[in-house]
Coordinates of C-alpha atoms in Angstrom, one line a residue:
X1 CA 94.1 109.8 76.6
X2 CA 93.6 110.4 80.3
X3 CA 92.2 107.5 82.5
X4 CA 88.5 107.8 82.9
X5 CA 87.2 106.8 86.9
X6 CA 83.8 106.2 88.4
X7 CA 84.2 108.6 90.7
X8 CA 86.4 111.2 91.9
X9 CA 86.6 112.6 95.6
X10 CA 88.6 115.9 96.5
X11 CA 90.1 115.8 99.6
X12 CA 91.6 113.0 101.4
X13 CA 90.2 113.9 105.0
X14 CA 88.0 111.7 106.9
X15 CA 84.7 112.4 105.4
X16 CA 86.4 112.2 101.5
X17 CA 88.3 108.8 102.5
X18 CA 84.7 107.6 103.7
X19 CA 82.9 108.4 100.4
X20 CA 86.2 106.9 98.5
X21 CA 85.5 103.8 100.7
X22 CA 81.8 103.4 100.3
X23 CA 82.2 104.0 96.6
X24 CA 84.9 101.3 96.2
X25 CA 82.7 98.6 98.0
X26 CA 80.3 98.8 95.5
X27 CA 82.3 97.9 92.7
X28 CA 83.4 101.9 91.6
X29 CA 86.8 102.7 90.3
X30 CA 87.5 105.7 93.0
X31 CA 90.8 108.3 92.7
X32 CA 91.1 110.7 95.3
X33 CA 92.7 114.2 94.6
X34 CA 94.8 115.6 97.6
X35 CA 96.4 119.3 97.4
X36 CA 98.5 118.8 100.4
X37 CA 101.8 116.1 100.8
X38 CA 100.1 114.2 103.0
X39 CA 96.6 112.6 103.4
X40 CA 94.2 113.0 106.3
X41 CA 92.8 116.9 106.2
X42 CA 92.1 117.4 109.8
X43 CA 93.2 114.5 110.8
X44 CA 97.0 115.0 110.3
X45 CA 100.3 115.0 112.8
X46 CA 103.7 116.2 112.4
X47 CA 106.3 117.2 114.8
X48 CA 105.6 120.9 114.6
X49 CA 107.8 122.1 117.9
X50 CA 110.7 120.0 118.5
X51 CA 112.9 116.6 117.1
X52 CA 110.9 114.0 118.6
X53 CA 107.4 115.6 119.8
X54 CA 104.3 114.5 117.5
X55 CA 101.8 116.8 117.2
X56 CA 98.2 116.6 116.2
X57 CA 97.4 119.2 113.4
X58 CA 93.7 119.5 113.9
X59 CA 91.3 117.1 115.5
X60 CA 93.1 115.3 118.6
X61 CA 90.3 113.5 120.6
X62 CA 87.4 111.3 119.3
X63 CA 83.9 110.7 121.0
X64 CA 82.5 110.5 117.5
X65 CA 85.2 108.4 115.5
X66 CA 84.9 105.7 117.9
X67 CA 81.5 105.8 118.4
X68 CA 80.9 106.4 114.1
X69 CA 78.5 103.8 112.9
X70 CA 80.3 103.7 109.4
X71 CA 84.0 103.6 110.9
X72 CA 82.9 100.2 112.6
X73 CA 82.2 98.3 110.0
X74 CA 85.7 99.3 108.6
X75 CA 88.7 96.9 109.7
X76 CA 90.6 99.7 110.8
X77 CA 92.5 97.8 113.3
X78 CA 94.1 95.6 110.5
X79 CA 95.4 98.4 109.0
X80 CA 97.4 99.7 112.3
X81 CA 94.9 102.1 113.8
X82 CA 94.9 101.8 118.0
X83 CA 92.5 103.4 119.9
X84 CA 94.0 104.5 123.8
X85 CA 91.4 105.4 126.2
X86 CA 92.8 107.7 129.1
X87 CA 92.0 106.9 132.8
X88 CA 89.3 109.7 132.4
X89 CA 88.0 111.0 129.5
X90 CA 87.4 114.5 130.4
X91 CA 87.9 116.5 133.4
X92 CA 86.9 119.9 134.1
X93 CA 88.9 122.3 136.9
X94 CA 87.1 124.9 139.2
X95 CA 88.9 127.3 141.4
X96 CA 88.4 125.7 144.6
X97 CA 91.5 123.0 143.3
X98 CA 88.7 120.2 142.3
X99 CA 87.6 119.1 139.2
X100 CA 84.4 117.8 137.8
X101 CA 85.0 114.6 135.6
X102 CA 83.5 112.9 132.9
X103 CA 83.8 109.2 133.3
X104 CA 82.8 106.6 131.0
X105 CA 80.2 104.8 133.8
X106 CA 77.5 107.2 134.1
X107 CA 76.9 106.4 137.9
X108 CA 80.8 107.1 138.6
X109 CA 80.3 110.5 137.1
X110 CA 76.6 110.9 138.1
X111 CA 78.0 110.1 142.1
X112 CA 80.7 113.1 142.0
X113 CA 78.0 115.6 142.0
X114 CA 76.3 115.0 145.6
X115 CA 72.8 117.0 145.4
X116 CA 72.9 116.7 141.4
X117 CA 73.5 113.1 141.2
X118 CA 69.8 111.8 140.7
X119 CA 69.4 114.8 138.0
X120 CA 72.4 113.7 136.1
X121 CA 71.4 109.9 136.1
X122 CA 67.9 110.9 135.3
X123 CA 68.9 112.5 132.5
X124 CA 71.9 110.6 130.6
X125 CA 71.5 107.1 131.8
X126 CA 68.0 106.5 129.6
X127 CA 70.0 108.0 126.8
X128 CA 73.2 106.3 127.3
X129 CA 71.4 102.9 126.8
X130 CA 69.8 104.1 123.8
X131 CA 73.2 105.1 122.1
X132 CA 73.5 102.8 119.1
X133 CA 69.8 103.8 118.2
X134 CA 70.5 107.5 118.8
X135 CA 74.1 107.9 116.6
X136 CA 72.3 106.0 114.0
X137 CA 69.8 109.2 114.3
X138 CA 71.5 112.3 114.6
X139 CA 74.7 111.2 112.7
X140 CA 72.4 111.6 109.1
X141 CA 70.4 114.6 107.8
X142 CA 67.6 116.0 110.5
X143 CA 65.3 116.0 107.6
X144 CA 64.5 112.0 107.7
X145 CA 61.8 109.6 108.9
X146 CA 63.7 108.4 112.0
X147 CA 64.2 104.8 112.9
X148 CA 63.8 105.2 116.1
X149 CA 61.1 108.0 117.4
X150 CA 60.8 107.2 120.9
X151 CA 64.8 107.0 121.4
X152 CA 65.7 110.1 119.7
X153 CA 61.7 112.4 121.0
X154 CA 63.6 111.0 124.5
X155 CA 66.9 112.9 123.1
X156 CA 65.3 115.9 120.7
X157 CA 63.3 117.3 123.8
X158 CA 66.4 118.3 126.4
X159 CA 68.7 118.8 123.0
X160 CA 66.8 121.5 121.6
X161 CA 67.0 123.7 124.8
X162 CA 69.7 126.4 125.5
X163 CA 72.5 124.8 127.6
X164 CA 72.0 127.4 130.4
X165 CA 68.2 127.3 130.6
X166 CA 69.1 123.3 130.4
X167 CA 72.4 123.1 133.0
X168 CA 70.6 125.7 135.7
X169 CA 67.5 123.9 135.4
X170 CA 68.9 120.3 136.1
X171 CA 71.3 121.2 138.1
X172 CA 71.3 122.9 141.4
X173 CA 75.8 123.2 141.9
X174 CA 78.7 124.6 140.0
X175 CA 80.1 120.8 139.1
X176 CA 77.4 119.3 137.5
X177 CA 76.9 122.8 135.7
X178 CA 80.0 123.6 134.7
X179 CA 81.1 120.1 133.1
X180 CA 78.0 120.0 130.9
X181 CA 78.2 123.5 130.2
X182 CA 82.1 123.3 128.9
X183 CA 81.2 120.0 126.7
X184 CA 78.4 122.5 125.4
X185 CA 81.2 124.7 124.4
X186 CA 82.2 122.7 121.5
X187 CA 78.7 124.0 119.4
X188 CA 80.8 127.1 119.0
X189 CA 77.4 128.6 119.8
X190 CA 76.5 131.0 122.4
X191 CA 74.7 128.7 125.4
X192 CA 72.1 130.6 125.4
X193 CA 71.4 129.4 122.1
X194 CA 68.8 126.8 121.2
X195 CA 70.1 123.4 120.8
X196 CA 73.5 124.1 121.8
X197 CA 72.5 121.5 125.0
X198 CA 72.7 118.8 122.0
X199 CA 76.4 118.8 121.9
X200 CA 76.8 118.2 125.3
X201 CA 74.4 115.8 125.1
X202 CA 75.8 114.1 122.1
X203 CA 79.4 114.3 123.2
X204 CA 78.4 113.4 126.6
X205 CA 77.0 110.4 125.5
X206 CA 79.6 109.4 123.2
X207 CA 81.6 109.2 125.9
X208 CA 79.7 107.2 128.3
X209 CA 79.1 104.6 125.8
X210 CA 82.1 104.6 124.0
X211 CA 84.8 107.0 125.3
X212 CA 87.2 110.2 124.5
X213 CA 89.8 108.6 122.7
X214 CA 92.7 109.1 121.0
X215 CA 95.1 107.2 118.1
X216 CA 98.1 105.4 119.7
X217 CA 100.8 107.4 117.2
X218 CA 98.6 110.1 116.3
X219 CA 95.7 111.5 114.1
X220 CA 97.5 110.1 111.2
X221 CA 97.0 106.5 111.8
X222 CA 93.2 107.6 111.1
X223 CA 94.1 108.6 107.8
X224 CA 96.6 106.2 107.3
X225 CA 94.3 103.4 108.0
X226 CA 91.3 104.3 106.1
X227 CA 93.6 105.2 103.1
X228 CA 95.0 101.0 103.2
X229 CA 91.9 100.1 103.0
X230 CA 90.9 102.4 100.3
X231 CA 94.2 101.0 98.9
X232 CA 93.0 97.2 99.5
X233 CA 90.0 97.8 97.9
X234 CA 91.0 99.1 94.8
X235 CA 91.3 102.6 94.9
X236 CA 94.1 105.4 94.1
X237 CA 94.7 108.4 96.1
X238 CA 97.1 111.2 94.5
X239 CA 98.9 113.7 96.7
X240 CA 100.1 117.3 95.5
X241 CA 96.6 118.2 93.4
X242 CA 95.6 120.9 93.7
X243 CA 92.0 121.2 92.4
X244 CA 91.0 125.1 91.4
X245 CA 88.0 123.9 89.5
X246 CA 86.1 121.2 88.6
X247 CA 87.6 121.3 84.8
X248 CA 90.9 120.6 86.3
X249 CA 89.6 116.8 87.2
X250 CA 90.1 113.6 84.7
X251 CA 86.7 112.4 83.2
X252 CA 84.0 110.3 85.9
X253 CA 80.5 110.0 86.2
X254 CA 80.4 111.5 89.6
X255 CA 82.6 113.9 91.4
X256 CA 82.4 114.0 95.4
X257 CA 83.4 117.0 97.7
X258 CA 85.4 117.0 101.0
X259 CA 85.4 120.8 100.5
X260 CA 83.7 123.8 102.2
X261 CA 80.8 125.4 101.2
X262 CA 82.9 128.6 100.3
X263 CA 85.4 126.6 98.8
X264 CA 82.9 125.1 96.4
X265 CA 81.8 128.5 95.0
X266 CA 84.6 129.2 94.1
X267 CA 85.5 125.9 92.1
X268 CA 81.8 126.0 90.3
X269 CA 80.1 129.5 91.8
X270 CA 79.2 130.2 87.7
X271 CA 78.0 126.9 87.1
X272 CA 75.6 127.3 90.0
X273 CA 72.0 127.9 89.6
X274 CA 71.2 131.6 90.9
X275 CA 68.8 130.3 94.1
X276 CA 70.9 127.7 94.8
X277 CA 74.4 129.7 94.2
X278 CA 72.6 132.7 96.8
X279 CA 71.7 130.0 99.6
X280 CA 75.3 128.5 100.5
X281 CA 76.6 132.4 99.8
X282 CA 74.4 133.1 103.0
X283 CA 75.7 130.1 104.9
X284 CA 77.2 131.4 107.9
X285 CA 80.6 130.7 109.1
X286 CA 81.2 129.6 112.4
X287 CA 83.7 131.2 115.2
X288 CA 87.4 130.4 114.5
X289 CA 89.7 129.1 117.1
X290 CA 93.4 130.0 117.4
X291 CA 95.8 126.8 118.4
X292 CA 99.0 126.3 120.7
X293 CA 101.2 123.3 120.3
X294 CA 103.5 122.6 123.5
X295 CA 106.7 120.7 123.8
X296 CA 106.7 120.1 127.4
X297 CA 109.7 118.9 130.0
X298 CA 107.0 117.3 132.3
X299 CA 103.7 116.6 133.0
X300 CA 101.9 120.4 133.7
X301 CA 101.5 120.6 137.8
X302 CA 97.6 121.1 137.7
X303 CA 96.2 121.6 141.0
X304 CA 93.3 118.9 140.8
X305 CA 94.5 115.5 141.0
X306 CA 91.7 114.2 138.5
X307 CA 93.2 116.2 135.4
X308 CA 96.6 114.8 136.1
X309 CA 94.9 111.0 134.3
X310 CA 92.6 113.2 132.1
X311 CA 93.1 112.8 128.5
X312 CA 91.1 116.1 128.0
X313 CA 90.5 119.0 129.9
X314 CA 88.2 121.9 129.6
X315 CA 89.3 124.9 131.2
X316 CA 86.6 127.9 131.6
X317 CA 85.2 127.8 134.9
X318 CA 82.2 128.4 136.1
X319 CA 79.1 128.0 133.4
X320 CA 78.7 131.8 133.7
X321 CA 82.3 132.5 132.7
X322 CA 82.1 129.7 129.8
X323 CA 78.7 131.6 128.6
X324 CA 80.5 134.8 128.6
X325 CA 83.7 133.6 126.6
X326 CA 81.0 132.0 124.2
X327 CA 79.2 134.9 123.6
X328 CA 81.8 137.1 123.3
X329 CA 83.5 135.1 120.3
X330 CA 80.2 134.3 118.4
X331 CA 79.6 137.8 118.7
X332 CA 82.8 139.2 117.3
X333 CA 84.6 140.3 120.1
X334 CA 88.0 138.8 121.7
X335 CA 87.6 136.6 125.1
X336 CA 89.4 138.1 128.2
X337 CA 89.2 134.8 129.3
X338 CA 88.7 132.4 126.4
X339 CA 87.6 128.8 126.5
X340 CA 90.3 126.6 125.9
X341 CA 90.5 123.0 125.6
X342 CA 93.6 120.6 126.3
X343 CA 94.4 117.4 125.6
X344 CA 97.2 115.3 127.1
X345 CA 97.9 112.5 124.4
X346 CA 101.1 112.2 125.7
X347 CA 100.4 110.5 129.2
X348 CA 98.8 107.7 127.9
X349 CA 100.6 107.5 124.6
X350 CA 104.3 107.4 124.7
X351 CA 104.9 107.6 120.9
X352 CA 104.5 111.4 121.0
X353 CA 107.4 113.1 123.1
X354 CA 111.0 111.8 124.4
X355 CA 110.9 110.0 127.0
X356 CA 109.8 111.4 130.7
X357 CA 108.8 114.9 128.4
X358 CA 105.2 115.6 127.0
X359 CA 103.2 117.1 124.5
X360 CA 100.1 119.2 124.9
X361 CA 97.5 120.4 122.5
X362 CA 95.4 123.4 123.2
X363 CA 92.9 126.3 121.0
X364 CA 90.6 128.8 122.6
X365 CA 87.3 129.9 120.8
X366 CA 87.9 133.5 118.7
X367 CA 85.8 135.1 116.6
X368 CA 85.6 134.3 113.0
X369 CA 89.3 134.9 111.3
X370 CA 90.9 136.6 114.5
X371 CA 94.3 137.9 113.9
X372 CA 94.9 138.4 117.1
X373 CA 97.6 136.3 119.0
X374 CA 95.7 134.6 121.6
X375 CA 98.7 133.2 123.4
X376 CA 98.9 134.9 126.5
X377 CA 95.3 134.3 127.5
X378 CA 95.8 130.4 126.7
X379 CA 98.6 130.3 129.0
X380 CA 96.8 132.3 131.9
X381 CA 94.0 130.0 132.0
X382 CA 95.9 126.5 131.7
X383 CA 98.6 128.4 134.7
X384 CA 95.4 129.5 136.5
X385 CA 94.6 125.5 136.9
X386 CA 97.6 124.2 136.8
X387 CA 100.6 126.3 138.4
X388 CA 104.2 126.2 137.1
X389 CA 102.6 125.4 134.1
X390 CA 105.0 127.9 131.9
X391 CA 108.2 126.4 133.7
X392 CA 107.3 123.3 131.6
X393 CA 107.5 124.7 128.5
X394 CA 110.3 123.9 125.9
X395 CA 108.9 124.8 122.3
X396 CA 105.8 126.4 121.3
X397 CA 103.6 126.2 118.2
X398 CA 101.3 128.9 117.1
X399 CA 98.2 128.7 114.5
X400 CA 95.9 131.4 113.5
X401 CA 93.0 131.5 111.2
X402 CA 95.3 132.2 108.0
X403 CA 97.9 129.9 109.6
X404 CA 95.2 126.9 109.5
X405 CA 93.8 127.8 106.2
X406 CA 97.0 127.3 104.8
X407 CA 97.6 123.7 106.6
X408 CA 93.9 123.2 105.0
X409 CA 91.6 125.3 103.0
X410 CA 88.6 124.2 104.6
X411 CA 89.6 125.9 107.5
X412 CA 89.5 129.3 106.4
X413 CA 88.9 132.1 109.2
X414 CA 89.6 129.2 111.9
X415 CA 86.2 127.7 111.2
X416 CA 86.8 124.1 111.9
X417 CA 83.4 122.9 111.2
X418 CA 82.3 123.9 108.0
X419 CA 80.0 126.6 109.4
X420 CA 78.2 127.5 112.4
X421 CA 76.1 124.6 113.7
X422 CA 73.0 126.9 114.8
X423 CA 69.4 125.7 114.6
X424 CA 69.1 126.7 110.8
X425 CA 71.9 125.3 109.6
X426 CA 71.7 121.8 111.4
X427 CA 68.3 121.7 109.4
X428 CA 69.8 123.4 106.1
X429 CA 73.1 122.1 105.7
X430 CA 74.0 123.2 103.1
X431 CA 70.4 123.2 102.1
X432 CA 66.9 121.9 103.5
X433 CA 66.8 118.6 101.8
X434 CA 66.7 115.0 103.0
X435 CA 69.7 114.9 100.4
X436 CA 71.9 117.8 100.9
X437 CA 74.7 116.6 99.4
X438 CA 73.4 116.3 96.2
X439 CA 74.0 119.8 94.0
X440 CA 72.7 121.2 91.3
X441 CA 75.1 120.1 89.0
X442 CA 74.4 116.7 87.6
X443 CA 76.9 114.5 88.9
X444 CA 78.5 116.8 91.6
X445 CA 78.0 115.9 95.7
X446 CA 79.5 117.9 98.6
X447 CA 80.8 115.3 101.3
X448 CA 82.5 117.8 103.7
X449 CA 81.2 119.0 107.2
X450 CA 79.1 122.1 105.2
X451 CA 77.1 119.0 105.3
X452 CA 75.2 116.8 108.0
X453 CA 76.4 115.3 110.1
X454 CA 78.6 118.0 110.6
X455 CA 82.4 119.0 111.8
X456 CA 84.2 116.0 113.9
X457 CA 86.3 113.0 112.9
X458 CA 83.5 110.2 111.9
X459 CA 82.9 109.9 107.9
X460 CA 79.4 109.9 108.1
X461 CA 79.5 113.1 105.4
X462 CA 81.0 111.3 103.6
X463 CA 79.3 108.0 103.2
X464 CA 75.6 109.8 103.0
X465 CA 76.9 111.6 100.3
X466 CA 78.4 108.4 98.6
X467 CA 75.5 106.4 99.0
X468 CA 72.9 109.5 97.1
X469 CA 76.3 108.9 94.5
X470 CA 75.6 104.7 94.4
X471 CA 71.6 105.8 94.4
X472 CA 71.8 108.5 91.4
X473 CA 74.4 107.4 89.7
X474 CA 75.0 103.5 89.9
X475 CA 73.4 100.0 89.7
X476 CA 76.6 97.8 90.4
X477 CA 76.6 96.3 94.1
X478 CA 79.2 93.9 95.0
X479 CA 76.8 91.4 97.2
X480 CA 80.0 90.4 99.3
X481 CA 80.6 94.0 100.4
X482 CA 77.2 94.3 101.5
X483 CA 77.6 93.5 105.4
X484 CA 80.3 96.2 105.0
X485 CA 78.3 99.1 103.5
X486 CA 75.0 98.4 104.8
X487 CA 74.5 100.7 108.1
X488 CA 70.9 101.7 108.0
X489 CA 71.6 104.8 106.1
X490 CA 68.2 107.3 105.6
X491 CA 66.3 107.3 102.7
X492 CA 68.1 104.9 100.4

């Protein structure tokens, strides 16, 4: 007779290792099913160049992980993981050889900017002191009473504006523009899209108050780290299963997600309810991005000092140009001259390359399941900002949208977020509900980031979704755990 669990979670990345978590402080007998060899999802390294250079898979740099209200109540630090903070957080080239930087004092970064210095202040300072308040807001369902209606009205009003109305509004020169406008970029949305201002703002924030930062040895030790706790408490994670369909899984009372929307309709599209089943076949995917890995013999030449103690680096320009490369790739249509963003691990943690050699981790924004090979233009934009780039290069590493999806299913097309993060589906995701997570099916949650919060490393999907699990399902609290699990979650 096959063992019977109180819950089963498939997928092991983040978000599934969050709802495994949450579910095991209450007292729940948890297994985790993962399809791949190894653990993590998006949050996996390897050495995908060269003997000796560890590369990031996925996800690389982590305003939100650090700043994730759930991960810090987690000891994650007994179980190995190290956070590294570079000098700065995130620099942005221009063409005149400078850069526009993204410290984590808000005056530092607010002073660069000359003219635009009292605008920048005036607009992130309030909101930086307001950031435990606001990541308590915005990390849950939009559909909530919030906690905290001054803080986030404060937020909601510049967030829900189009980042160039927004940036050209604030902001009267090409810095101050172009830094908020490439953080904007990570939407995926066109910037002249309402509410695309809120990921700058967000991100922004996240890294005034807590930083960009990255895992000494790699986006594994996320993994690895939430999965010895998981272990610590009590529960079992098997790699090498595959699910296909929910009839595949051992008997539980509840069965938790860390899949796509799409991926869901096809494990339990007939089971589905018609209105429901129609609703996430409408849910839009999101652009795709296609991915370089770099074995490098030295540090890349870049002409502004600031990005040579940058752990990330945006490279697009001016605002215009980053609107343009935007647009283009929401719309279909291949980039000249795509966005593409960099990060540096290597400089600040010497775990991933040889000695005196580096890594570097790149993707430019391309429509939804490109197949084109996107190198070329990468290359032109990081040599365009940082000269002799290409002499550096010893091994390369190329991904494409069916190269990721078969790394990780929910990244099919090159969609890294689980869908397009417009203004309708940051309201519906998957569905308009202060509970999306919950399905149709008795029993059966979605946990991945086709629900809110949405895409990026924090396991906030995952615990909202465990927590409607512990509410439906479950009367068994372990009072010791509660100091653990309790993080003002909405509507519990």
């Amino acid at each position: 007779m096959s063992e019977r669990y109180d819950a089963i979670i498939v997928g092991s990345g983040p978000n599934g290792l969050a709802a495994a978590i949450t579910l095991t402080q209450a007292g729940c007998s948890v297994l985790v099913c993962e399809a791949n060899a190894t653990i993590g999802g998006g949050a996996r390294s390897a050495e995908l160049t060269l003997p000796g250079f560890l590369h990031d898979v996925c996800s690389a740099v982590h305003p939100l992980a650090a700043g994730s209200p759930f991960f810090k109540t987690l000891p994650l630090e007994r179980f190995g993981l190290q956070w590294i903070q570079p000098d700065i957080p995130l620099a942005h080239p221009l063409d005149d050889g400078t850069a526009a930087c993204l410290y984590q004092d808000v005056d530092v970064t607010a002073e660069q900017f000359d003219d635009d210095s009292r605008a920048y202040r005036r607009l992130m300072k309030p909101l930086a002191r307001n950031w435990e308040k606001l990541a308590d807001e915005f990390l849950q369902p939009m559909l909530h009473l919030p906690r905290h209606p001054v803080a986030l009205a404060r937020f909601g009003i510049p967030a829900i504006c189009p980042t160039t109305f927004l940036a050209k509004s604030l902001f009267r020169h090409e810095p101050a523009r172009a830094l908020f406008a490439g953080i904007a970029a990570h939407s995926f949305l066109p910037l002249e899209a309402p509410v695309s201002s809120a990921f700058a703002l967000v991100l922004g924030l996240a890294g005034h108050a807590v930083g960009w930062r990255v895992p000494r040895g790699g986006e594994q030790q996320i993994a690895n780290a939430l999965a010895s706790d998981l272990h610590a408490l009590g529960g079992k994670i098997e790699v090498n299963r595959r699910v296909d369909s929910l009839n595949d899984l051992p008997e539980s009372r509840v069965i938790l997600l860390d899949v796509s929307v799409w991926q869901f309709l096809r494990m339990a599209g007939h089971q589905l309810p018609v209105r429901y089943r129609r609703r996430l076949e409408s849910f839009r995917h999101g652009p795709g991005i296609f991915k370089i890995d770099y074995a490098l013999s030295s540090p890349i030449p870049w002409k502004a000092e600031a990005c040579r103690s940058a752990g990330t680096i945006h490279l697009g320009g001016s605002i215009d140009e980053i609107a343009a490369a935007e647009r283009d790739a929401f719309r279909g249509k291949i980039p000249e001259h795509p966005f593409v963003l960099v990060a540096q691990q290597s400089l600040f943690d010497e775990t991933r390359a040889p000695n005196g050699q580096h890594t570097l981790w790149a993707y430019c924004h391309v429509p939804f399941n490109c197949q084109i090979d996107m190198s070329d233009r990468i290359e032109s934009q990081i040599e365009r900002f940082g000269p002799g780039f290409r002499d550096c290069i010893l091994g390369r590493h190329k991904m494409g949208a069916a190269d990721l999806e078969k790394s990780n299913a929910n990244l099919a097309g090159g969609d890294i977020n689980g869908g397009a993060a417009n203004l309708m589906q940051l309201l519906a995701r998957p569905i308009l509900s202060p509970t999306p997570y919950r399905t149709p099916i008795r029993g059966i949650y979605l946990c991945s980031s086709s629900t809110p919060p949405g895409g990026g490393v924090h396991g906030m999907c995952g615990y909202h979704a465990a927590r409607a699990a512990l509410r439906d399902h479950f009367s068994m609290r372990k009072p010791q755990e509660e100091s653990r699990s309790e993080i003002r979650p909405a509507n519990l």
